[in-house]
């Protein structure tokens, strides 16, 4: 059976990781990692960043005796659809720079036929869980990340839906509905995206902390809030009731627009068992009476799927 080697590169705030995967030409279900290397992310100098990525690719190809492998790169943040500039707050040297253009110039030499693809961490997560991950058996899936922020990606028949500007899946920046904001008397919080009252500011990991501080004055990590609620703490229970109402609403909107067969959670909060116990029930009041909420599944690869998902970006879509 013929095989291809794909290089997946996951760019994080502190580390750049490259993993080379051997993939059968018949499909990416079985991806065998055949080379891996991590280096610290150069965060202050763009030329050093481009150089670090190029060196990783060269090192992998030398080690494997290959040339011009297809490379998928997961970059932090978003790419401005009009200017092509990267919007990336956690790696300063990439912010407002033509990162994709520079990497293309550096990695595709004249006369070379290298395939390159770019995406963000949310898209890589969704692709990785759709191919051989928690949603491997589903025709369509939404991968919802609940970590520092709230983002995600939608895959149908294994293909990632990116949208015209690569924005598809950015559900965290939908606004909290007025009826819930009024019911819980929520403050309208300024979001990093420039809008106010985005769901992300309430339903991400930091959002849960914010809600708890707003209701009780206490600063607690999500796991501690869940433990306090379990022990009968009324404040923690109220925080979680509000949290799941808001998150149930947000995910129900995804169901109404995309109707995914399964939802796979990622990010730090995906490790809380409470998510899987409460979310299907929390979505139901925000859906029509006859609509069943989709299955909510824990991730198979989670954050470790970053390079896997990046490698999958180069598949035709
Ligand atoms: Zn926002």
Short mmCIF file of C-alpha atoms and ligand atoms in Angstrom, two decimals:
data_model
loop_
_atom_site.label_atom_id
_atom_site.label_comp_id
_atom_site.label_asym_id
_atom_site.label_seq_id
_atom_site.Cartn_x
_atom_site.Cartn_y
_atom_site.Cartn_z
CA UNK A 1 0.00 0.00 0.00
CA UNK A 2 1.46 3.41 -0.90
CA UNK A 3 2.18 5.81 1.89
CA UNK A 4 2.79 9.50 2.25
CA UNK A 5 4.66 11.34 5.00
CA UNK A 6 2.95 14.49 6.27
CA UNK A 7 4.62 16.96 8.61
CA UNK A 8 2.41 18.55 11.26
CA UNK A 9 3.67 21.65 13.09
CA UNK A 10 1.90 23.00 16.15
CA UNK A 11 2.98 26.53 17.07
CA UNK A 12 2.30 27.39 20.69
CA UNK A 13 3.18 30.34 22.90
CA UNK A 14 6.19 28.52 24.35
CA UNK A 15 6.96 25.53 22.09
CA UNK A 16 6.94 24.67 18.38
CA UNK A 17 6.41 20.94 17.91
CA UNK A 18 6.87 19.02 14.67
CA UNK A 19 5.70 15.44 14.22
CA UNK A 20 6.09 13.54 10.94
CA UNK A 21 3.26 11.08 10.27
CA UNK A 22 3.23 8.20 7.85
CA UNK A 23 -0.24 8.02 6.35
CA UNK A 24 -1.66 5.32 4.09
CA UNK A 25 -2.83 6.69 0.76
CA UNK A 26 -6.22 5.03 1.36
CA UNK A 27 -6.98 7.36 4.25
CA UNK A 28 -5.65 9.07 7.34
CA UNK A 29 -7.35 6.84 9.94
CA UNK A 30 -4.06 5.27 10.96
CA UNK A 31 -1.34 7.87 11.33
CA UNK A 32 1.99 6.59 12.52
CA UNK A 33 4.35 9.12 14.10
CA UNK A 34 7.83 8.52 12.68
CA UNK A 35 9.74 11.61 13.82
CA UNK A 36 9.15 14.27 16.45
CA UNK A 37 10.98 17.31 17.75
CA UNK A 38 10.16 20.34 19.89
CA UNK A 39 11.95 23.66 20.14
CA UNK A 40 11.25 26.81 22.14
CA UNK A 41 9.12 29.33 20.21
CA UNK A 42 11.09 32.46 19.26
CA UNK A 43 8.55 35.03 20.43
CA UNK A 44 10.36 38.33 19.85
CA UNK A 45 11.88 38.08 16.37
CA UNK A 46 9.89 37.04 13.32
CA UNK A 47 13.00 36.07 11.29
CA UNK A 48 14.10 33.75 14.13
CA UNK A 49 10.61 32.21 14.19
CA UNK A 50 10.60 31.53 10.42
CA UNK A 51 14.13 30.13 10.70
CA UNK A 52 13.11 27.79 13.57
CA UNK A 53 10.20 26.38 11.54
CA UNK A 54 12.37 25.92 8.43
CA UNK A 55 15.07 24.14 10.47
CA UNK A 56 12.52 21.75 11.99
CA UNK A 57 11.24 20.82 8.52
CA UNK A 58 14.79 20.35 7.23
CA UNK A 59 15.75 18.21 10.22
CA UNK A 60 12.71 15.95 9.83
CA UNK A 61 13.30 15.49 6.09
CA UNK A 62 17.00 14.76 6.61
CA UNK A 63 16.22 12.21 9.33
CA UNK A 64 13.64 10.48 7.13
CA UNK A 65 15.57 10.78 3.86
CA UNK A 66 12.70 12.70 2.22
CA UNK A 67 12.28 15.96 0.32
CA UNK A 68 9.47 18.47 -0.10
CA UNK A 69 7.04 16.70 2.26
CA UNK A 70 3.59 18.25 2.63
CA UNK A 71 3.52 20.49 5.72
CA UNK A 72 0.51 21.58 7.78
CA UNK A 73 1.05 24.38 10.28
CA UNK A 74 -1.29 25.27 13.13
CA UNK A 75 -0.70 28.93 14.05
CA UNK A 76 -2.08 30.64 17.14
CA UNK A 77 -4.88 33.12 16.53
CA UNK A 78 -6.48 34.08 13.22
CA UNK A 79 -5.38 35.41 9.85
CA UNK A 80 -7.00 38.63 8.70
CA UNK A 81 -8.90 37.68 5.54
CA UNK A 82 -8.30 41.05 3.86
CA UNK A 83 -4.71 41.87 4.72
CA UNK A 84 -3.34 38.35 5.24
CA UNK A 85 -1.77 39.50 8.50
CA UNK A 86 -1.75 37.18 11.50
CA UNK A 87 -3.72 38.24 14.58
CA UNK A 88 -1.93 36.47 17.37
CA UNK A 89 -1.65 37.93 20.83
CA UNK A 90 0.30 35.14 22.54
CA UNK A 91 3.33 35.14 20.20
CA UNK A 92 4.23 38.87 19.92
CA UNK A 93 6.54 38.57 16.89
CA UNK A 94 3.72 37.04 14.79
CA UNK A 95 1.13 39.69 15.61
CA UNK A 96 0.06 41.81 12.63
CA UNK A 97 2.73 40.22 10.45
CA UNK A 98 2.41 38.38 7.09
CA UNK A 99 3.41 35.09 8.76
CA UNK A 100 1.81 32.75 6.22
CA UNK A 101 3.41 34.60 3.29
CA UNK A 102 6.87 34.52 4.91
CA UNK A 103 6.62 30.81 5.74
CA UNK A 104 5.46 30.05 2.19
CA UNK A 105 8.44 31.93 0.73
CA UNK A 106 10.84 30.14 3.05
CA UNK A 107 9.42 26.60 2.84
CA UNK A 108 8.55 26.37 -0.87
CA UNK A 109 11.72 26.75 -2.90
CA UNK A 110 11.54 27.69 -6.61
CA UNK A 111 10.65 24.64 -8.69
CA UNK A 112 9.63 22.68 -5.63
CA UNK A 113 6.22 21.07 -5.41
CA UNK A 114 5.67 21.20 -1.66
CA UNK A 115 2.07 21.33 -0.39
CA UNK A 116 1.56 23.74 2.50
CA UNK A 117 -1.55 24.38 4.58
CA UNK A 118 -2.28 26.64 7.51
CA UNK A 119 -4.93 26.68 10.21
CA UNK A 120 -5.40 27.52 13.86
CA UNK A 121 -5.36 25.37 16.99
CA UNK A 122 -9.17 25.02 17.08
CA UNK A 123 -9.27 23.77 13.49
CA UNK A 124 -6.42 21.33 14.18
CA UNK A 125 -8.23 20.02 17.26
CA UNK A 126 -11.46 19.39 15.31
CA UNK A 127 -9.65 17.67 12.43
CA UNK A 128 -7.69 15.44 14.78
CA UNK A 129 -10.80 14.33 16.68
CA UNK A 130 -12.71 13.79 13.41
CA UNK A 131 -10.00 11.52 11.97
CA UNK A 132 -9.42 8.55 14.23
CA UNK A 133 -10.37 10.54 17.34
CA UNK A 134 -13.47 10.70 19.54
CA UNK A 135 -15.69 11.55 16.53
CA UNK A 136 -14.20 8.94 14.16
CA UNK A 137 -17.56 7.21 13.74
CA UNK A 138 -19.59 10.39 13.17
CA UNK A 139 -20.44 11.92 9.79
CA UNK A 140 -20.29 15.40 11.28
CA UNK A 141 -18.76 16.80 14.42
CA UNK A 142 -18.11 20.07 16.18
CA UNK A 143 -14.96 20.30 18.29
CA UNK A 144 -15.59 22.92 21.00
CA UNK A 145 -12.56 24.11 22.95
CA UNK A 146 -13.17 25.42 26.47
CA UNK A 147 -9.83 26.60 27.78
CA UNK A 148 -8.41 30.09 28.10
CA UNK A 149 -10.94 31.01 25.43
CA UNK A 150 -13.85 29.31 23.69
CA UNK A 151 -13.35 28.35 20.05
CA UNK A 152 -13.92 25.40 17.80
CA UNK A 153 -14.11 23.81 14.41
CA UNK A 154 -16.72 21.93 12.35
CA UNK A 155 -15.97 18.86 10.24
CA UNK A 156 -18.38 17.09 7.90
CA UNK A 157 -17.35 13.82 6.25
CA UNK A 158 -13.88 14.39 7.65
CA UNK A 159 -13.50 17.78 6.00
CA UNK A 160 -13.00 20.99 7.88
CA UNK A 161 -15.40 23.83 7.12
CA UNK A 162 -13.28 26.96 7.31
CA UNK A 163 -15.57 29.63 5.89
CA UNK A 164 -14.62 32.49 3.59
CA UNK A 165 -12.24 34.12 6.09
CA UNK A 166 -11.28 31.10 8.20
CA UNK A 167 -13.74 32.26 10.87
CA UNK A 168 -16.12 29.29 10.91
CA UNK A 169 -16.32 27.82 14.39
CA UNK A 170 -15.65 31.01 16.34
CA UNK A 171 -18.77 30.47 18.43
CA UNK A 172 -17.22 32.03 21.56
CA UNK A 173 -17.83 35.50 20.13
CA UNK A 174 -21.57 35.14 19.79
CA UNK A 175 -23.24 37.43 22.33
CA UNK A 176 -24.84 36.24 25.56
CA UNK A 177 -28.64 36.48 25.02
CA UNK A 178 -30.45 39.35 26.75
CA UNK A 179 -32.87 37.01 28.54
CA UNK A 180 -30.03 35.14 30.26
CA UNK A 181 -27.98 38.29 30.91
CA UNK A 182 -31.03 39.85 32.60
CA UNK A 183 -32.07 36.68 34.41
CA UNK A 184 -28.64 36.26 36.04
CA UNK A 185 -28.00 40.05 36.14
CA UNK A 186 -24.66 39.50 34.44
CA UNK A 187 -22.14 42.29 33.90
CA UNK A 188 -21.31 42.94 30.23
CA UNK A 189 -17.63 42.07 29.97
CA UNK A 190 -15.28 43.49 27.31
CA UNK A 191 -13.85 40.64 25.23
CA UNK A 192 -10.36 40.49 23.74
CA UNK A 193 -11.97 40.53 20.26
CA UNK A 194 -13.24 44.08 20.76
CA UNK A 195 -16.90 43.18 21.34
CA UNK A 196 -18.80 43.13 24.63
CA UNK A 197 -20.73 40.32 26.30
CA UNK A 198 -19.23 37.51 24.19
CA UNK A 199 -20.09 34.01 25.43
CA UNK A 200 -16.37 33.29 25.75
CA UNK A 201 -16.08 35.75 28.63
CA UNK A 202 -18.52 33.57 30.66
CA UNK A 203 -18.07 29.98 29.44
CA UNK A 204 -14.28 29.61 29.01
CA UNK A 205 -12.20 28.44 31.99
CA UNK A 206 -11.51 32.05 32.94
CA UNK A 207 -15.20 32.77 32.30
CA UNK A 208 -16.25 30.24 34.94
CA UNK A 209 -13.85 31.86 37.41
CA UNK A 210 -15.28 35.27 36.52
CA UNK A 211 -18.88 34.13 37.08
CA UNK A 212 -17.97 32.65 40.46
CA UNK A 213 -16.20 35.81 41.53
CA UNK A 214 -19.16 37.88 40.37
CA UNK A 215 -21.70 35.80 42.31
CA UNK A 216 -19.68 35.00 45.45
CA UNK A 217 -16.68 37.35 45.56
CA UNK A 218 -14.40 34.30 45.71
CA UNK A 219 -11.57 33.51 43.30
CA UNK A 220 -11.55 29.76 42.61
CA UNK A 221 -10.36 27.40 39.89
CA UNK A 222 -13.09 25.49 37.98
CA UNK A 223 -12.22 22.17 39.68
CA UNK A 224 -12.58 23.81 43.11
CA UNK A 225 -15.93 25.32 42.12
CA UNK A 226 -17.16 21.87 41.01
CA UNK A 227 -15.93 20.31 44.27
CA UNK A 228 -17.61 23.01 46.37
CA UNK A 229 -20.89 22.53 44.48
CA UNK A 230 -20.65 18.78 45.06
CA UNK A 231 -20.18 19.45 48.78
CA UNK A 232 -23.38 21.52 48.83
CA UNK A 233 -22.01 25.10 48.60
CA UNK A 234 -24.95 27.22 47.44
CA UNK A 235 -22.76 29.88 45.78
CA UNK A 236 -20.84 27.31 43.74
CA UNK A 237 -24.10 25.63 42.73
CA UNK A 238 -25.48 28.94 41.52
CA UNK A 239 -22.28 29.62 39.54
CA UNK A 240 -22.55 26.23 37.83
CA UNK A 241 -26.30 26.59 37.17
CA UNK A 242 -25.63 29.89 35.39
CA UNK A 243 -22.51 28.52 33.67
CA UNK A 244 -24.30 25.48 32.21
CA UNK A 245 -27.32 27.55 31.19
CA UNK A 246 -25.03 29.89 29.20
CA UNK A 247 -22.91 27.08 27.75
CA UNK A 248 -26.01 25.02 26.96
CA UNK A 249 -27.40 28.04 25.12
CA UNK A 250 -24.18 28.57 23.14
CA UNK A 251 -23.88 24.94 22.09
CA UNK A 252 -27.60 24.79 21.27
CA UNK A 253 -27.03 27.63 18.77
CA UNK A 254 -24.37 25.48 17.09
CA UNK A 255 -26.84 22.61 16.92
CA UNK A 256 -29.46 24.88 15.29
CA UNK A 257 -27.00 26.11 12.66
CA UNK A 258 -24.81 23.05 12.00
CA UNK A 259 -26.64 20.07 13.57
CA UNK A 260 -23.46 18.07 14.27
CA UNK A 261 -23.84 14.38 15.07
CA UNK A 262 -21.47 14.70 18.02
CA UNK A 263 -19.82 17.44 20.03
CA UNK A 264 -16.27 16.78 21.21
CA UNK A 265 -14.96 19.01 23.99
CA UNK A 266 -11.36 20.16 24.23
CA UNK A 267 -9.29 22.47 26.42
CA UNK A 268 -8.85 22.38 30.18
CA UNK A 269 -12.56 22.19 31.05
CA UNK A 270 -12.99 19.06 28.89
CA UNK A 271 -11.37 17.16 31.77
CA UNK A 272 -14.31 17.89 34.12
CA UNK A 273 -16.72 14.92 34.30
CA UNK A 274 -19.49 17.41 35.11
CA UNK A 275 -19.42 18.64 31.49
CA UNK A 276 -20.63 15.31 30.15
CA UNK A 277 -23.19 14.86 32.92
CA UNK A 278 -24.82 18.27 32.58
CA UNK A 279 -24.37 19.51 29.01
CA UNK A 280 -26.95 17.46 27.09
CA UNK A 281 -29.61 18.48 29.64
CA UNK A 282 -28.38 22.10 29.61
CA UNK A 283 -28.82 22.34 25.81
CA UNK A 284 -32.36 20.96 25.81
CA UNK A 285 -34.23 24.07 27.11
CA UNK A 286 -32.61 26.10 24.31
CA UNK A 287 -33.74 23.75 21.52
CA UNK A 288 -37.15 23.05 20.04
CA UNK A 289 -39.18 20.50 21.98
CA UNK A 290 -38.54 17.64 19.54
CA UNK A 291 -34.84 18.27 18.96
CA UNK A 292 -32.41 15.89 20.64
CA UNK A 293 -29.10 17.37 21.79
CA UNK A 294 -26.11 15.64 20.20
CA UNK A 295 -23.82 13.32 22.14
CA UNK A 296 -21.14 15.23 24.05
CA UNK A 297 -17.85 13.33 24.08
CA UNK A 298 -14.47 13.79 25.77
CA UNK A 299 -11.55 14.15 23.36
CA UNK A 300 -9.33 11.24 22.41
CA UNK A 301 -6.24 13.26 21.59
CA UNK A 302 -7.14 16.65 23.08
CA UNK A 303 -4.29 19.15 23.08
CA UNK A 304 -1.90 16.36 22.10
CA UNK A 305 -3.69 16.30 18.73
CA UNK A 306 -2.19 19.66 17.72
CA UNK A 307 0.46 18.28 15.38
CA UNK A 308 -1.85 15.50 14.19
CA UNK A 309 -4.53 18.01 13.25
CA UNK A 310 -1.93 20.28 11.64
CA UNK A 311 -0.74 17.39 9.44
CA UNK A 312 -4.37 16.71 8.47
CA UNK A 313 -4.74 20.33 7.25
CA UNK A 314 -2.87 19.39 4.08
CA UNK A 315 -5.53 16.89 3.04
CA UNK A 316 -7.67 18.26 0.21
CA UNK A 317 -10.86 19.93 1.48
ZN1 LIG B 1 -15.35 38.24 21.67
#
